[in-house]
Short mmCIF file of C-alpha atoms in Angstrom, two decimals:
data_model
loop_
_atom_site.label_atom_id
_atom_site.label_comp_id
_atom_site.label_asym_id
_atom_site.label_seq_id
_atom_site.Cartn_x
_atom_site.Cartn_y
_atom_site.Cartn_z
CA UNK F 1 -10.32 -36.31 7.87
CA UNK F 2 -12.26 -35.62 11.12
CA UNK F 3 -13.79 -32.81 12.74
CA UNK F 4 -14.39 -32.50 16.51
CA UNK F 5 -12.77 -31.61 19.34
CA UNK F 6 -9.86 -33.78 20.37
CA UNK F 7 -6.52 -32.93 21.14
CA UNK F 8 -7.05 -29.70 22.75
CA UNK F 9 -9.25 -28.31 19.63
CA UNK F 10 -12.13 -26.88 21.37
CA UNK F 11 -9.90 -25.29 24.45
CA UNK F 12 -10.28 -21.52 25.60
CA UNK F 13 -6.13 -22.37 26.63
CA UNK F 14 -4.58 -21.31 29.25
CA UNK F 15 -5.85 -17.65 30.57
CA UNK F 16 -2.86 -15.59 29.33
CA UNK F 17 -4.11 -17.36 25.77
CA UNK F 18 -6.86 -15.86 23.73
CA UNK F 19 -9.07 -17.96 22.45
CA UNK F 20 -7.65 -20.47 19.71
CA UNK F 21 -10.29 -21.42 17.76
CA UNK F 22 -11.77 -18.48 15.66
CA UNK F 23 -15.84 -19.33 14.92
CA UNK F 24 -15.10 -19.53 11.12
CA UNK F 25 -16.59 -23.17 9.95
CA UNK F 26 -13.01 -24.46 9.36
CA UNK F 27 -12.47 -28.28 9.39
CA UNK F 28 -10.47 -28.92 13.01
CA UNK F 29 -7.87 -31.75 12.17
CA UNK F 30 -6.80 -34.44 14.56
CA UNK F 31 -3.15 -34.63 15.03
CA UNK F 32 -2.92 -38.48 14.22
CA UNK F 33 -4.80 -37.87 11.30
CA UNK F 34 -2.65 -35.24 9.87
CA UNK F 35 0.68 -37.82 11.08
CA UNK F 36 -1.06 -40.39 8.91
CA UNK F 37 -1.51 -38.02 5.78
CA UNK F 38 2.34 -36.83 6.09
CA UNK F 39 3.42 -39.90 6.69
CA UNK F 40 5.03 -38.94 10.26
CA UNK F 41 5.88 -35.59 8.68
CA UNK F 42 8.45 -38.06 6.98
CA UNK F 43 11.10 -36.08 4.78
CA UNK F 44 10.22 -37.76 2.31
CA UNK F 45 6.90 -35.30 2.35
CA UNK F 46 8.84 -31.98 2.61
CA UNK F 47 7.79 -29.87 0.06
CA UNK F 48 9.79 -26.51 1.21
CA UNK F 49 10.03 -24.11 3.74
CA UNK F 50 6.72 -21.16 3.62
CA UNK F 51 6.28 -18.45 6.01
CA UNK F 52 6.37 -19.63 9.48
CA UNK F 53 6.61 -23.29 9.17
CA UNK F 54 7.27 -26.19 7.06
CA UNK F 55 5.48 -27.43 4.61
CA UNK F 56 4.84 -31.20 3.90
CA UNK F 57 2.26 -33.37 1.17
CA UNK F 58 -0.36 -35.28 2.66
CA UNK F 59 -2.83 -37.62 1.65
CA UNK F 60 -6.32 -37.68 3.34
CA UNK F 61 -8.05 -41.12 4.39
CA UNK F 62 -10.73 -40.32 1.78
CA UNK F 63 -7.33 -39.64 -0.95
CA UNK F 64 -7.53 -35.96 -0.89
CA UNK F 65 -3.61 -34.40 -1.14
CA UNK F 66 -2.96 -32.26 0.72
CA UNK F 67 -0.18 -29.11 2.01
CA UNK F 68 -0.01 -29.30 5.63
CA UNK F 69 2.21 -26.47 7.13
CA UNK F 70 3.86 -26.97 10.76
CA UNK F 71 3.98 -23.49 12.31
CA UNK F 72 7.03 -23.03 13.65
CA UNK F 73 8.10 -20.43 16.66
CA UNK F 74 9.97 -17.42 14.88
CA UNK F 75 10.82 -13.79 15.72
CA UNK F 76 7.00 -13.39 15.15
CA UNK F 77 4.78 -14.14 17.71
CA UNK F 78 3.75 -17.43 16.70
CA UNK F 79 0.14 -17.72 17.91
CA UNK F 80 -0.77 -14.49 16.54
CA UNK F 81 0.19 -14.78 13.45
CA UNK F 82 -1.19 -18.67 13.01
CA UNK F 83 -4.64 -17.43 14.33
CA UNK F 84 -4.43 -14.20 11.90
CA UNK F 85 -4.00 -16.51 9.16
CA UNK F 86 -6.70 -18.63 10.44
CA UNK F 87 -9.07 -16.06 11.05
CA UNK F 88 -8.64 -14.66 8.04
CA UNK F 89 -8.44 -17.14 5.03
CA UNK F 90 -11.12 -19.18 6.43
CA UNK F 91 -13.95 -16.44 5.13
CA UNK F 92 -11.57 -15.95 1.61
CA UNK F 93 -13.32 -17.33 -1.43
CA UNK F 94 -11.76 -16.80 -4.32
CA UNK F 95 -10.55 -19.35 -7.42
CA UNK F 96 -7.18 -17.37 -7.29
CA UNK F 97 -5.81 -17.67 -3.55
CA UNK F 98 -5.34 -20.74 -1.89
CA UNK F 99 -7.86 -22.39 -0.20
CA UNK F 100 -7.56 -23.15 3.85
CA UNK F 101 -8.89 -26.66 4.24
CA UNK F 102 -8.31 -26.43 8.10
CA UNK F 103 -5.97 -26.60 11.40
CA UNK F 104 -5.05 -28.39 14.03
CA UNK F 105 -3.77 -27.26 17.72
CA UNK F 106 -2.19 -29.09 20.24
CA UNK F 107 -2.43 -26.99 23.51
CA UNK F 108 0.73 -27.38 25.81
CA UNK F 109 2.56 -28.57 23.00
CA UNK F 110 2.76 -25.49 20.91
CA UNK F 111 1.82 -27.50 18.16
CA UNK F 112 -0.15 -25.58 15.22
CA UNK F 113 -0.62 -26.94 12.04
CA UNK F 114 -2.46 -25.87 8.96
CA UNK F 115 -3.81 -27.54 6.00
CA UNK F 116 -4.45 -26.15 2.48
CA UNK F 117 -5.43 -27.31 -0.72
CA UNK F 118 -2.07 -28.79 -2.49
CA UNK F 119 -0.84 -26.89 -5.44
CA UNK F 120 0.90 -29.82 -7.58
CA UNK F 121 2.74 -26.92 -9.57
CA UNK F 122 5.00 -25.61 -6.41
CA UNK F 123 5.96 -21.82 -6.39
CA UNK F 124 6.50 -19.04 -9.08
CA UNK F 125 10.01 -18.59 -7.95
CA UNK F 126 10.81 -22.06 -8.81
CA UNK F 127 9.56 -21.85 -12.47
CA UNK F 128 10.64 -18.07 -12.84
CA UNK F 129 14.17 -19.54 -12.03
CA UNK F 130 14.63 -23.32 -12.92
CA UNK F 131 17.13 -25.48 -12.38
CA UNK F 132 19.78 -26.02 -15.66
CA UNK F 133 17.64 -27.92 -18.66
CA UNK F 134 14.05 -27.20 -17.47
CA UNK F 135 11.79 -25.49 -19.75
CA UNK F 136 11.05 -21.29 -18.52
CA UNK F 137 7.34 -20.24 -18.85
CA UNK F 138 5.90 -19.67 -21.61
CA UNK F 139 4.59 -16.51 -22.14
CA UNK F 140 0.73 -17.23 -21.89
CA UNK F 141 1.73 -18.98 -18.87
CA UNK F 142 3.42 -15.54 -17.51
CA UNK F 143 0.20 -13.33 -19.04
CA UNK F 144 -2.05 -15.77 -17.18
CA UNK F 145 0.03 -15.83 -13.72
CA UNK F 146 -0.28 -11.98 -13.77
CA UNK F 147 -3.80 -11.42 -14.73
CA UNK F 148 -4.56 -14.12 -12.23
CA UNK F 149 -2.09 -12.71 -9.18
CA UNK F 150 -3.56 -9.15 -10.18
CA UNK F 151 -7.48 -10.51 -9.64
CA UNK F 152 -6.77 -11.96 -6.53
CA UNK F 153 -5.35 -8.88 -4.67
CA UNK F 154 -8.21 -7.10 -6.28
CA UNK F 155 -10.22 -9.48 -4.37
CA UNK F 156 -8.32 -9.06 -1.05
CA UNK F 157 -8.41 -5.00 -1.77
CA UNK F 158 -12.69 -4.69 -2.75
CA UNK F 159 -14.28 -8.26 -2.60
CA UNK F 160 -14.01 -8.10 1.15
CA UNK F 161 -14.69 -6.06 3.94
CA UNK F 162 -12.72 -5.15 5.67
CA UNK F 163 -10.22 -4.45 3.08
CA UNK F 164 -6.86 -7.30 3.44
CA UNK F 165 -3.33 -6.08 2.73
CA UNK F 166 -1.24 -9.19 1.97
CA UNK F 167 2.00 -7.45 3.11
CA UNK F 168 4.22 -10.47 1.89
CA UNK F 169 3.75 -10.80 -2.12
CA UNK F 170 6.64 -12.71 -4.09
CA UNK F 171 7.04 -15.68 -5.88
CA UNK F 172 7.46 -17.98 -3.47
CA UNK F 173 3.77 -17.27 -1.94
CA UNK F 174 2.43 -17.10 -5.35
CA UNK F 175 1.76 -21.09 -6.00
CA UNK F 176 0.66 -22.63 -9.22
CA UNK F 177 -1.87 -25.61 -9.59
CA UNK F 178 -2.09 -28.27 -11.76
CA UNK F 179 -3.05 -26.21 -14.70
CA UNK F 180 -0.43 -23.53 -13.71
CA UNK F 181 -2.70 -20.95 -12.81
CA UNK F 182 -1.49 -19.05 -10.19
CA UNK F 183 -3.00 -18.84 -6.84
CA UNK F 184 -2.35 -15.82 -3.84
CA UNK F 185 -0.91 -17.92 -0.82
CA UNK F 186 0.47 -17.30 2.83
CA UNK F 187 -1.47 -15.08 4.70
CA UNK F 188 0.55 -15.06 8.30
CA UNK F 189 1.35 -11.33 7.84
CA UNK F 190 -2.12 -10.02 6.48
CA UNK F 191 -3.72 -7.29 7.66
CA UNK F 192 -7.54 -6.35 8.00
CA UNK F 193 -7.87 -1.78 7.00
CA UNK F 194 -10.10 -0.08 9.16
CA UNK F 195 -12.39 1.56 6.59
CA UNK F 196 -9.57 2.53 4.36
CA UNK F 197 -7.68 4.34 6.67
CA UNK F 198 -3.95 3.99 5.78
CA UNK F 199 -1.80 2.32 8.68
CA UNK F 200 1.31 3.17 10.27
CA UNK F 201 2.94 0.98 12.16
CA UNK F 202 6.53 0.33 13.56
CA UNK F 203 6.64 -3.33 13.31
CA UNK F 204 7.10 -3.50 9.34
CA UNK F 205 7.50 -7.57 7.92
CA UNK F 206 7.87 -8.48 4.42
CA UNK F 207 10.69 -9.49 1.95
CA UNK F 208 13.53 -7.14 1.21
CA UNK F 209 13.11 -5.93 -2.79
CA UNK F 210 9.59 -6.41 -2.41
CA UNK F 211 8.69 -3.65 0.17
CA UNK F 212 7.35 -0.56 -0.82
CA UNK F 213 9.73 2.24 0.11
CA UNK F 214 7.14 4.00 2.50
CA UNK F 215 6.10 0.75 4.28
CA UNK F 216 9.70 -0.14 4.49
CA UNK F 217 11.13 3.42 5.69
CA UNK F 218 8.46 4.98 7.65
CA UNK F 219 5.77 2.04 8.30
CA UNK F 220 2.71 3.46 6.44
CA UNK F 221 0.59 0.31 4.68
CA UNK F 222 -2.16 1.04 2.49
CA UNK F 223 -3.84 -1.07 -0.51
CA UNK F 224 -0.76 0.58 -2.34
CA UNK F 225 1.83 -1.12 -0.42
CA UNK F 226 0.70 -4.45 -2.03
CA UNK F 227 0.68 -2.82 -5.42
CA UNK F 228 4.38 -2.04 -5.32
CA UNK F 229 5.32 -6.01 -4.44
CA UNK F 230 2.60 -6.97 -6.89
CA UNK F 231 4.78 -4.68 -9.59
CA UNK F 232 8.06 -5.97 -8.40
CA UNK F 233 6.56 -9.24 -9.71
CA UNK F 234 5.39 -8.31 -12.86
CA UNK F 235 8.78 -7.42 -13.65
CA UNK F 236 10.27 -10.47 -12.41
CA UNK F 237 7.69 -12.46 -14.40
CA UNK F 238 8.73 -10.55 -17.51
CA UNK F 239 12.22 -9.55 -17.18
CA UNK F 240 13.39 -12.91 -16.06
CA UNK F 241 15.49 -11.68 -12.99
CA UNK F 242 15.13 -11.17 -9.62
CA UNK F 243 14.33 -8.61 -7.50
CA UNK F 244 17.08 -8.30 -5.85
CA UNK F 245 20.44 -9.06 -6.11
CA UNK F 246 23.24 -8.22 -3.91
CA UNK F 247 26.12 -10.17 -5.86
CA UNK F 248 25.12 -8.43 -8.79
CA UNK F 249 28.80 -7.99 -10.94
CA UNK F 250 29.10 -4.43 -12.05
CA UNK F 251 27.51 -2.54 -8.98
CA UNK F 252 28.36 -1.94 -5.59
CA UNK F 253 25.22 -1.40 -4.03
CA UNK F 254 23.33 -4.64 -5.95
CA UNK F 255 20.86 -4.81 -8.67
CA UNK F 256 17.33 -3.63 -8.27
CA UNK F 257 14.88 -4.38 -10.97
CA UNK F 258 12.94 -1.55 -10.31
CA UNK F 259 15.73 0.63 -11.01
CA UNK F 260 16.84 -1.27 -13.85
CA UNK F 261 13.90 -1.68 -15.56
CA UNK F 262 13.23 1.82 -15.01
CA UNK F 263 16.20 3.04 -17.12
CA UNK F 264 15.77 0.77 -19.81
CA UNK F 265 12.19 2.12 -20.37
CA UNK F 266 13.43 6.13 -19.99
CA UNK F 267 16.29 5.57 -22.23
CA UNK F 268 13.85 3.78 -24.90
CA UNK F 269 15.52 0.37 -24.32
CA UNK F 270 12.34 -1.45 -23.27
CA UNK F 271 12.64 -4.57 -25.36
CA UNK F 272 15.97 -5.06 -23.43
CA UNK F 273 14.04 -5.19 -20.25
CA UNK F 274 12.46 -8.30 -21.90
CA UNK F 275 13.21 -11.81 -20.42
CA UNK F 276 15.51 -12.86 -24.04
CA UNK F 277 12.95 -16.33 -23.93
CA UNK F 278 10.39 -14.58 -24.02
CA UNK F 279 11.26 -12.93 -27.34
CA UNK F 280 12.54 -16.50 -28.70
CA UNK F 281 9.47 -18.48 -27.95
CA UNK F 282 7.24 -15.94 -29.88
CA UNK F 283 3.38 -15.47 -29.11
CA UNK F 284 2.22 -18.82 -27.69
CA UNK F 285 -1.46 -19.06 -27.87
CA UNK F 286 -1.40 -14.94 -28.65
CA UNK F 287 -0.19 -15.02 -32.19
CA UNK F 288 -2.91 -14.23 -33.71
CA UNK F 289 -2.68 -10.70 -32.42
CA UNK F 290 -1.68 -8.03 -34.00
CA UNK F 291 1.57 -7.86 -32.01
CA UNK F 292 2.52 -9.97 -28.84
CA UNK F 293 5.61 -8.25 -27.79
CA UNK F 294 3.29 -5.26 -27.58
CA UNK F 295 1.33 -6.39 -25.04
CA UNK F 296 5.04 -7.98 -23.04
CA UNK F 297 5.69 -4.07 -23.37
CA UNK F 298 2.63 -2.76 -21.97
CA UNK F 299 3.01 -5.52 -19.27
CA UNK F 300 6.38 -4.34 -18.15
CA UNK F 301 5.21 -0.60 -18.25
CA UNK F 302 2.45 -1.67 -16.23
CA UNK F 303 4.85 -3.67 -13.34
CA UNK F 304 7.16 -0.50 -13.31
CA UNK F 305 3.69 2.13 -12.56
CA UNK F 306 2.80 -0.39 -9.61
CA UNK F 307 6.91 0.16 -8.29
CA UNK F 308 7.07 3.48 -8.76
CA UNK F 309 8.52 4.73 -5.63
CA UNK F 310 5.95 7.58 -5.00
CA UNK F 311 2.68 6.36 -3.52
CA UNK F 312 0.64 8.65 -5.98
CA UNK F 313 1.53 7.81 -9.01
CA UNK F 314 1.18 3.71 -8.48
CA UNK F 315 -2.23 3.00 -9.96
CA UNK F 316 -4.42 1.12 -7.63
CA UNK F 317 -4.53 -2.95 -8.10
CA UNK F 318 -8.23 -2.58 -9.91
CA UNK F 319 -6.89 0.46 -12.35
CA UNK F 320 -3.58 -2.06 -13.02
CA UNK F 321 -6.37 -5.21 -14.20
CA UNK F 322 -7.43 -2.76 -16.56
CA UNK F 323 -4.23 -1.38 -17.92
CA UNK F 324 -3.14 -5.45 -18.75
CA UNK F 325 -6.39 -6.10 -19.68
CA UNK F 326 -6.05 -3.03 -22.48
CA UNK F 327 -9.22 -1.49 -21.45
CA UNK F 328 -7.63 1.89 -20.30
CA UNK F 329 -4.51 3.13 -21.83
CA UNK F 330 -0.74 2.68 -19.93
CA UNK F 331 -0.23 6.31 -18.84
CA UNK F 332 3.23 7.46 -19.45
CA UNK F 333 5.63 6.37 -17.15
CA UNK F 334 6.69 9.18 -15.11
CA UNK F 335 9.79 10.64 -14.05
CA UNK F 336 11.47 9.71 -10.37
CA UNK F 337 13.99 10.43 -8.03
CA UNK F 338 17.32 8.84 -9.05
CA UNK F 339 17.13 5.56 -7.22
CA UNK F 340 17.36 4.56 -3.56
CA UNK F 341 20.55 2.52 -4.53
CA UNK F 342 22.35 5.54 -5.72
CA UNK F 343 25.73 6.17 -3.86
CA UNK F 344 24.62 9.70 -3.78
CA UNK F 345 21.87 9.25 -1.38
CA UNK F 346 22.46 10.21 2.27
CA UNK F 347 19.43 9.94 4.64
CA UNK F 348 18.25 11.81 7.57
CA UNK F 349 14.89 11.73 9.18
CA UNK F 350 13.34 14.39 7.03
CA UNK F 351 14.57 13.86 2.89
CA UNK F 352 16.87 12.05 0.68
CA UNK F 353 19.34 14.37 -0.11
CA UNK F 354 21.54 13.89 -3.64
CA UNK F 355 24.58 15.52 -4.20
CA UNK F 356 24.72 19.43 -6.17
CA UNK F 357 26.66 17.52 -8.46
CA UNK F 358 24.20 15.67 -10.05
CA UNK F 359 21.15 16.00 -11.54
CA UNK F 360 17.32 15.13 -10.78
CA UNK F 361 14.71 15.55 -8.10
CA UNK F 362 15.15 15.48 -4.39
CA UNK F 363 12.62 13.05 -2.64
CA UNK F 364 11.20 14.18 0.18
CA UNK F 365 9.79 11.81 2.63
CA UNK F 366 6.17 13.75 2.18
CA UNK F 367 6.04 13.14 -1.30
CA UNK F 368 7.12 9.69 -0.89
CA UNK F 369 3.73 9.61 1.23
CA UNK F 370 0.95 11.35 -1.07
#
């Protein structure tokens, strides 16, 4: 591991370039010292594919592993989304993201590489859905994951200023180390507030089933936006399915767990919403309360507030901590338009309109908004 300015680390670049290398304290890698860790970037030190780049284990010369992610050129523009992620996880401190050891640029290359702590435990996704004959997660593992997914947004959303949206939360950028606690990761499409102020913007990224409706439809990103993925994966985490799924049997228009989870709870079917190992494996290290399955409930009530589809009524990240936490109640879950995957929704610029024939609310894309 070496810091200093080889390799093209200290260059301004070329003058259509901004400047590459943010003032943040970050350790500036060598390229043949990151070859050495990654063994050539051998395949034999592919770990998986993460947001902009590949991702590969290394081994430091002083035996520290690391995860060393290539950036790759995308649809994105490359450079500014490696030096947003630069610039900003470099002044993140917090036990429940993960940790930017440093980079390394090679100008005239396009070479840009980044290097985190490694998370022996891979992704959530993985361990949500394993492969045939591996054990699920328990369900203090799940409890913990959540409480410690939900603290480190609440980090991103007050511990710093300016206020970070993550934009991109799911389970594969939710990693897990060695004691499978979970840890908030891949932050190319993060974005500082200014003072609060709500965003609009018409170049909306994320993960389809994750995206709030509003950031999704009509590019507004607040703190909230992050609260709806962060409830799409409390359900995920406690149903045991995913968020999407377009070859869902039975449906036309694909399964949304939102939706689904939704109608089990209104039609007083919430233990059905419950991932079935969940209920088999009992309380884990929470037996000696009163009631476990309780506090599964409350969690699921909890993920479908965060995804409701109207801005207002999603709690914000810091009310949610409290609400799993049991130190305010779980408000009733409140009524909502039939859901965007109804057949019976036809869209326009100004309202989703559902057919006389049926019915329940129209959504407006105002109230959507508040």
């Amino acid at each position: 591991m070496e810091e200093g300015s080889g390799n093209g680390s200290d260059v301004e670049g070329r003058r259509a370039r901004p400047r590459l290398r943010p003032n943040t304290g970050s350790i500036w890698f060598k390229i043949r010292d990151l070859e050495r860790a990654t063994n050539g970037f051998s395949q034999k030190n592919f770990i998986g594919r993460g947001g902009f780049g590949i991702v590969y284990k290394g081994v430091l010369s002083d035996g520290t592993t690391v995860a060393v992610k290539r950036v790759l050129e995308s649809d994105f523009q490359g450079d500014a989304e490696f030096r947003n992620e630069i610039e900003i996880i470099s002044n993140l401190k917090h036990r429940n993201l993960v940790p930017l050891r440093g980079c390394c640029v090679i100008d005239g290359e396009s070479q840009r590489l980044l290097v985190y702590d490694y998370m022996p435990n891979g992704n959530l996704e993985d361990h949500l859905f394993p492969a045939a004959g591996k054990e699920p997660l328990s369900w203090p593992q799940r409890k913990n994951i959540i409480m410690d997914v939900a603290k480190g947004l609440a980090y991103l959303h007050y511990g710093v200023k300016p206020a970070i949206f993550h934009r991109d939360i799911k389970g594969t950028n939710i990693l897990l180390d060695g004691d499978m606690r979970a840890r908030v990761a891949d932050f190319g499409l993060a974005k500082q507030s200014q003072e609060g102020v709500s965003h609009l913007t018409t170049r909306v990224a994320g993960t389809h089933g994750y995206l709030a409706p509003e950031y999704a439809l009509y590019g507004q990103l607040t703190e909230k936006s992050d609260v709806y993925s962060f409830g799409v994966v409390v359900l995920e985490i406690m149903c045991g399915r995913k968020a999407l799924d377009m070859s869902s049997s039975g449906s036309a228009h694909g399964f949304l767990i939102t939706d689904w989870a939704w109608s089990l709870v209104k039609a007083g079917k919430l233990e059905q919403a419950l991932d079935p190992s969940l209920l088999r494996g009992g309380g884990g290290e929470d037996s000696s309360t009163s009631n476990p399955k309780a506090i599964m409930e409350r969690f699921v009530l909890v993920g479908i507030l965060c995804a409701h589809v109207m801005v207002a009524l999603r709690p914000s990240i810091s009310d949610a901590l409290k609400m799993l936490e049991g130190d305010i109640e779980v408000p009733p879950v409140p009524d909502r338009p039939l859901p965007l995957s109804h057949p019976s929704f036809s869209t326009n610029s100004h309202a989703f309109s559902i057919s006389p024939a049926l019915s329940g609310p129209q959504l407006y894309s105002n109230d959507m908004l508040r």
